Amino acid sequence: MDTFEKEEKLVTAINQLRRMAEPYGSITSIKYLPPQTGLFVDYPEAVHPALVEALKKKGFASLFSHQRQAWEKINQGKNVVVVTPTASGKTLCYNLPVLDRILKEPSARAIYLFPTKALSQDQMSELNEIIELLGEDIRIFTYDGDTPQDARKAIRAQGHIIITNPDMLHTGILPHHTKWIKLFENLKYVVIDELHNYRGVFGSHVANVIKRLKRIAAFYGSKPQFILSTATIANPVDMAEKMIEEPVELIDQNGAPRGEKYFVFYNPPVVNPQLGVRRSYINETRRVATIFLKNNLQTIVFAQSRLLTEVLVTYLKEDIEKSLKDEGLIRGYRGGYLPLKRREIEKGLREGKILGVVSTNALELGIDIGTLDVAVLAGYPGTIASTWQRAGRAGRKTGKSAAVLVASSSPLDQFIVNHPDYFFSSPPEMALINPDNLSILVSHIQCAAFELPFEDGEKFGRLEISEILQVLEEEHLLHHTQNKWFWTSEAYPADAISLRSISSDNFVVVDITEKPRVIAEVDFSSALTTLHPKAIYICEGEQYFVEKFDYEERKAYVRKTDVDYFTDAIDYTNVKILDVFGRRDLPQGWTSHGEVHVATQVVGFKKIKFHTMENVGAGDLQLPQNEMSTTGFWLTIPAEIYQTLPFTTEQRINGLFGLSYLLHHVAPLFLMCDLHDLGVAIGDNLTGQSIPPRELPSRKVPFTERFQQALTPDFSPNIFLYDNFPGGIGLSPALFELHQTLLQACLETINACPCEEGCPSCVGPVRETGEKAKQVAREIIQKLLFTGT
């Protein structure tokens, strides 16, 4: 099929989609993004002529303007962060200066950090192609968990470019730096790709790994330059500077050409207006994708989990693979597939033999799968950056392409699908990290002391750490002698520290379906809510029923199962304010942020049906209490405002639960975080007491007894959103800065929702939040935001 015919088919398919959606008003926006011409510039004269020739043979006749700009800044010795869209040639921004330096100075070395193995492999083949055309002896190796032991010695001695990931750098390279002397003595560049992936706990750990890397490099006499690249986020410079603790230059003027694109926002039709229930977004994704596939347009469908990936593969195979000759036209792609199978699918997509692929976020990052025509997103990926990356997998430099976002019922999806202008206007999300979180910091100071003794007065990065060193000495982990702090424990600290969690006190998940085997590790704070008895634990798309939860031994025993629901823990959380860092007044009421003490006890669980999100059952639990100090943001509703709301006492309390549900679900819109990264609770500003959950599964405690403190005339509610990690990771201070924007977004979400009483898309299902929750929540926000209402 030639390009003209393909473009005709794309327009036909979009019109078919329009007709299908018209009776229900399901399409909230079709945004036409016009083509963009490229800004091409010549290679700088200083680039090694052999490299220019090799790149021209590979098809890079000239550079895009941002690639040239990056080269110039790097050539001046500056650190840079490159922020341009998917498929804009970010890779050449770092390959060009790195290869040029190695050609001119063969002893030079570089480390490339990628978040996934698949991306590392892809970049490795890209580099190998250039080197083959160069005909020079530049050696590139990937160094990760899959690297055979016998190959490791040669890599350490000979590798010019080491391609690895933060976990391997943390456990496999830095603690063994004496075996990597050649690398560290000659380290000129460190490349950190996909920077926006390093956020939250993971990013806070990685920033400390970078401090350790710089410390070791300095010990061997080198000071590497950093080249970072990221998808579009609101704070690239701030994020990059926090990551490397050095100034960076921003490169964000994209010079790459772009083909025209249609971006469609599709909201599944409402089937029960009273309860606000919509058609299943998975079934609607199937219908949307089938339209494009039947028009013979190569399509990628992104699903939110491994389980949904397999469900959609099954559906689309039924629709498209009608005969034997069609077999293999639709494929799945996710983590858990063997590397050979993944390479085969990537090749099939590049060669056009595969018509449709359903993937998790595994294909979101820059793996080369050729030029696709359409990207269909089953549910909002959680961030605008991820949405653009997924949409960018369809359509490359020229020609027409399309992307369709099919919204789920969550408030976040509904806000985005009903506010397309918000989505298309600017990058509102910040990638947040807190490298100074005490638990994370202490872990890496231990690792750093193991790698090299600390000298008296030495800082770790920019931080004064003498007190921490003294505490570690008291714990017999360090010994102070001759003005130095030496590691004395026999333990190997990096091995016990996961970059994905704050505490190393994790729970092990043991599958006892057949022969007992460990299938996963879950961090302490999540274990109580995800591994409690009778929970459905999902791992790699497989469902497991938790038969036994051994708190003392830190183990959960699970058995494979196949049910149509997942479980959601009900917890009773008590939040006490320890310190107020700041307060801001609203027209009526105020917001604050500070340090809070959080005590959480899991008291029960709900069974939630997949797709419809209905509550189909519940159970009681009594687990040990979990306590932590963290940072929080809270909204205070003055007693005089709350008490004058024109509703009954019970309805007012319903409204508080509805508003806390809404705030919790809308906050991630601005923070690039997961729903589980934030905790939520309601308290009394006067007494400091917290309010119990609205529904305890089987204990029917009278309303007046359960909410006693909320019935007093001076009850002034606080709604808390807190960082769900000891010490905090930077989420609540950001919410404090955004407080009015957050409330405005909540109000718009309520106003745009067609349900009458409340539903999963606004204040939560009416059966859970109770009568008039929607109306009360709306009234509270209006009173807080506007005087005189």
PDB file of N, CA, C and O in Angstrom, residues 57 125 128 149 184 197 199 207 246 289 306 379 405 410 495 535 551 558 597 601 664 704 727 734 771:
ATOM      1  N   LYS A  57      26.543   8.107   5.707  1.00  0.00           N
ATOM      2  CA  LYS A  57      26.235   6.795   5.101  1.00  0.00           C
ATOM      3  C   LYS A  57      25.006   6.183   5.761  1.00  0.00           C
ATOM      4  O   LYS A  57      24.232   5.470   5.146  1.00  0.00           O
ATOM      5  N   SER A 125      22.521  -1.589  19.448  1.00  0.00           N
ATOM      6  CA  SER A 125      22.551  -1.887  18.000  1.00  0.00           C
ATOM      7  C   SER A 125      22.709  -0.607  17.178  1.00  0.00           C
ATOM      8  O   SER A 125      23.393  -0.604  16.163  1.00  0.00           O
ATOM      9  N   ASN A 128      26.393   0.196  17.327  1.00  0.00           N
ATOM     10  CA  ASN A 128      27.167  -0.783  16.555  1.00  0.00           C
ATOM     11  C   ASN A 128      27.108  -0.498  15.059  1.00  0.00           C
ATOM     12  O   ASN A 128      28.094  -0.646  14.343  1.00  0.00           O
ATOM     13  N   GLN A 149      29.368 -14.021  33.429  1.00  0.00           N
ATOM     14  CA  GLN A 149      30.513 -13.756  34.322  1.00  0.00           C
ATOM     15  C   GLN A 149      31.838 -13.729  33.559  1.00  0.00           C
ATOM     16  O   GLN A 149      32.678 -12.874  33.788  1.00  0.00           O
ATOM     17  N   PHE A 184      37.050   4.599  35.347  1.00  0.00           N
ATOM     18  CA  PHE A 184      36.897   5.778  36.200  1.00  0.00           C
ATOM     19  C   PHE A 184      38.023   6.806  36.007  1.00  0.00           C
ATOM     20  O   PHE A 184      37.804   7.996  36.154  1.00  0.00           O
ATOM     21  N   ASN A 197      11.762   9.248  33.856  1.00  0.00           N
ATOM     22  CA  ASN A 197      11.455   7.976  34.524  1.00  0.00           C
ATOM     23  C   ASN A 197      12.051   7.902  35.921  1.00  0.00           C
ATOM     24  O   ASN A 197      11.646   7.072  36.732  1.00  0.00           O
ATOM     25  N   ARG A 199      11.845   9.374  38.860  1.00  0.00           N
ATOM     26  CA  ARG A 199      11.151  10.284  39.767  1.00  0.00           C
ATOM     27  C   ARG A 199      10.698   9.514  41.003  1.00  0.00           C
ATOM     28  O   ARG A 199      10.788   8.300  41.056  1.00  0.00           O
ATOM     29  N   ALA A 207      19.612   9.725  42.231  1.00  0.00           N
ATOM     30  CA  ALA A 207      20.388  10.953  42.469  1.00  0.00           C
ATOM     31  C   ALA A 207      21.529  10.674  43.445  1.00  0.00           C
ATOM     32  O   ALA A 207      22.635  11.218  43.303  1.00  0.00           O
ATOM     33  N   GLU A 246      24.722  19.864  39.717  1.00  0.00           N
ATOM     34  CA  GLU A 246      25.577  20.767  38.937  1.00  0.00           C
ATOM     35  C   GLU A 246      24.668  21.568  38.016  1.00  0.00           C
ATOM     36  O   GLU A 246      23.580  21.101  37.670  1.00  0.00           O
ATOM     37  N   ALA A 289      -9.838   0.167  17.968  1.00  0.00           N
ATOM     38  CA  ALA A 289      -8.662  -0.418  17.302  1.00  0.00           C
ATOM     39  C   ALA A 289      -9.079  -1.237  16.085  1.00  0.00           C
ATOM     40  O   ALA A 289      -8.406  -1.215  15.040  1.00  0.00           O
ATOM     41  N   ARG A 306      -0.336  -5.926  32.377  1.00  0.00           N
ATOM     42  CA  ARG A 306      -0.041  -7.129  31.599  1.00  0.00           C
ATOM     43  C   ARG A 306      -1.316  -7.935  31.375  1.00  0.00           C
ATOM     44  O   ARG A 306      -1.507  -8.527  30.325  1.00  0.00           O
ATOM     45  N   GLY A 379      -6.987   3.883  28.196  1.00  0.00           N
ATOM     46  CA  GLY A 379      -6.825   4.567  29.485  1.00  0.00           C
ATOM     47  C   GLY A 379      -5.699   5.569  29.433  1.00  0.00           C
ATOM     48  O   GLY A 379      -4.714   5.407  28.713  1.00  0.00           O
ATOM     49  N   LEU A 405      -7.048   8.453  22.412  1.00  0.00           N
ATOM     50  CA  LEU A 405      -7.043   8.185  23.855  1.00  0.00           C
ATOM     51  C   LEU A 405      -8.452   7.770  24.261  1.00  0.00           C
ATOM     52  O   LEU A 405      -9.396   8.551  24.110  1.00  0.00           O
ATOM     53  N   SER A 410     -11.898   6.685  35.688  1.00  0.00           N
ATOM     54  CA  SER A 410     -11.260   7.325  36.839  1.00  0.00           C
ATOM     55  C   SER A 410     -11.336   8.854  36.691  1.00  0.00           C
ATOM     56  O   SER A 410     -11.362   9.374  35.578  1.00  0.00           O
ATOM     57  N   ASP A 495      23.937  -4.470  48.286  1.00  0.00           N
ATOM     58  CA  ASP A 495      23.135  -5.656  48.013  1.00  0.00           C
ATOM     59  C   ASP A 495      21.792  -5.636  48.719  1.00  0.00           C
ATOM     60  O   ASP A 495      20.807  -6.192  48.239  1.00  0.00           O
ATOM     61  N   ALA A 535      -6.331 -11.219  50.012  1.00  0.00           N
ATOM     62  CA  ALA A 535      -6.113 -10.229  48.943  1.00  0.00           C
ATOM     63  C   ALA A 535      -5.900 -10.956  47.622  1.00  0.00           C
ATOM     64  O   ALA A 535      -5.460 -12.106  47.588  1.00  0.00           O
ATOM     65  N   TYR A 551       3.464 -11.958  59.234  1.00  0.00           N
ATOM     66  CA  TYR A 551       4.025 -10.631  59.508  1.00  0.00           C
ATOM     67  C   TYR A 551       5.427 -10.729  60.122  1.00  0.00           C
ATOM     68  O   TYR A 551       6.340 -10.000  59.735  1.00  0.00           O
ATOM     69  N   VAL A 558       0.985 -17.398  48.583  1.00  0.00           N
ATOM     70  CA  VAL A 558      -0.105 -17.163  47.615  1.00  0.00           C
ATOM     71  C   VAL A 558      -0.306 -18.375  46.714  1.00  0.00           C
ATOM     72  O   VAL A 558       0.591 -19.212  46.564  1.00  0.00           O
ATOM     73  N   HIS A 597       2.713  12.811  61.430  1.00  0.00           N
ATOM     74  CA  HIS A 597       2.910  11.430  61.873  1.00  0.00           C
ATOM     75  C   HIS A 597       1.687  10.645  61.423  1.00  0.00           C
ATOM     76  O   HIS A 597       0.550  11.044  61.676  1.00  0.00           O
ATOM     77  N   GLN A 601      -3.810   1.455  60.040  1.00  0.00           N
ATOM     78  CA  GLN A 601      -4.141   0.059  60.337  1.00  0.00           C
ATOM     79  C   GLN A 601      -5.138  -0.427  59.299  1.00  0.00           C
ATOM     80  O   GLN A 601      -6.154   0.216  59.054  1.00  0.00           O
ATOM     81  N   HIS A 664      -7.636  13.148  46.036  1.00  0.00           N
ATOM     82  CA  HIS A 664      -6.653  12.066  45.932  1.00  0.00           C
ATOM     83  C   HIS A 664      -6.473  11.616  44.482  1.00  0.00           C
ATOM     84  O   HIS A 664      -5.368  11.347  44.017  1.00  0.00           O
ATOM     85  N   THR A 704     -23.895   7.959  64.701  1.00  0.00           N
ATOM     86  CA  THR A 704     -23.587   8.988  65.709  1.00  0.00           C
ATOM     87  C   THR A 704     -22.403   8.572  66.577  1.00  0.00           C
ATOM     88  O   THR A 704     -21.627   9.392  67.036  1.00  0.00           O
ATOM     89  N   GLY A 727       9.543  10.011  55.563  1.00  0.00           N
ATOM     90  CA  GLY A 727      10.417  11.140  55.215  1.00  0.00           C
ATOM     91  C   GLY A 727       9.931  11.982  54.052  1.00  0.00           C
ATOM     92  O   GLY A 727      10.377  13.100  53.860  1.00  0.00           O
ATOM     93  N   ALA A 734       4.858  20.327  46.642  1.00  0.00           N
ATOM     94  CA  ALA A 734       4.397  20.724  45.298  1.00  0.00           C
ATOM     95  C   ALA A 734       2.886  20.971  45.308  1.00  0.00           C
ATOM     96  O   ALA A 734       2.398  21.914  44.680  1.00  0.00           O
ATOM     97  N   GLU A 771     -25.211   9.506  50.269  1.00  0.00           N
ATOM     98  CA  GLU A 771     -26.176  10.452  49.693  1.00  0.00           C
ATOM     99  C   GLU A 771     -25.634  11.880  49.697  1.00  0.00           C
ATOM    100  O   GLU A 771     -25.031  12.322  50.670  1.00  0.00           O
TER     101      GLU A 771
END
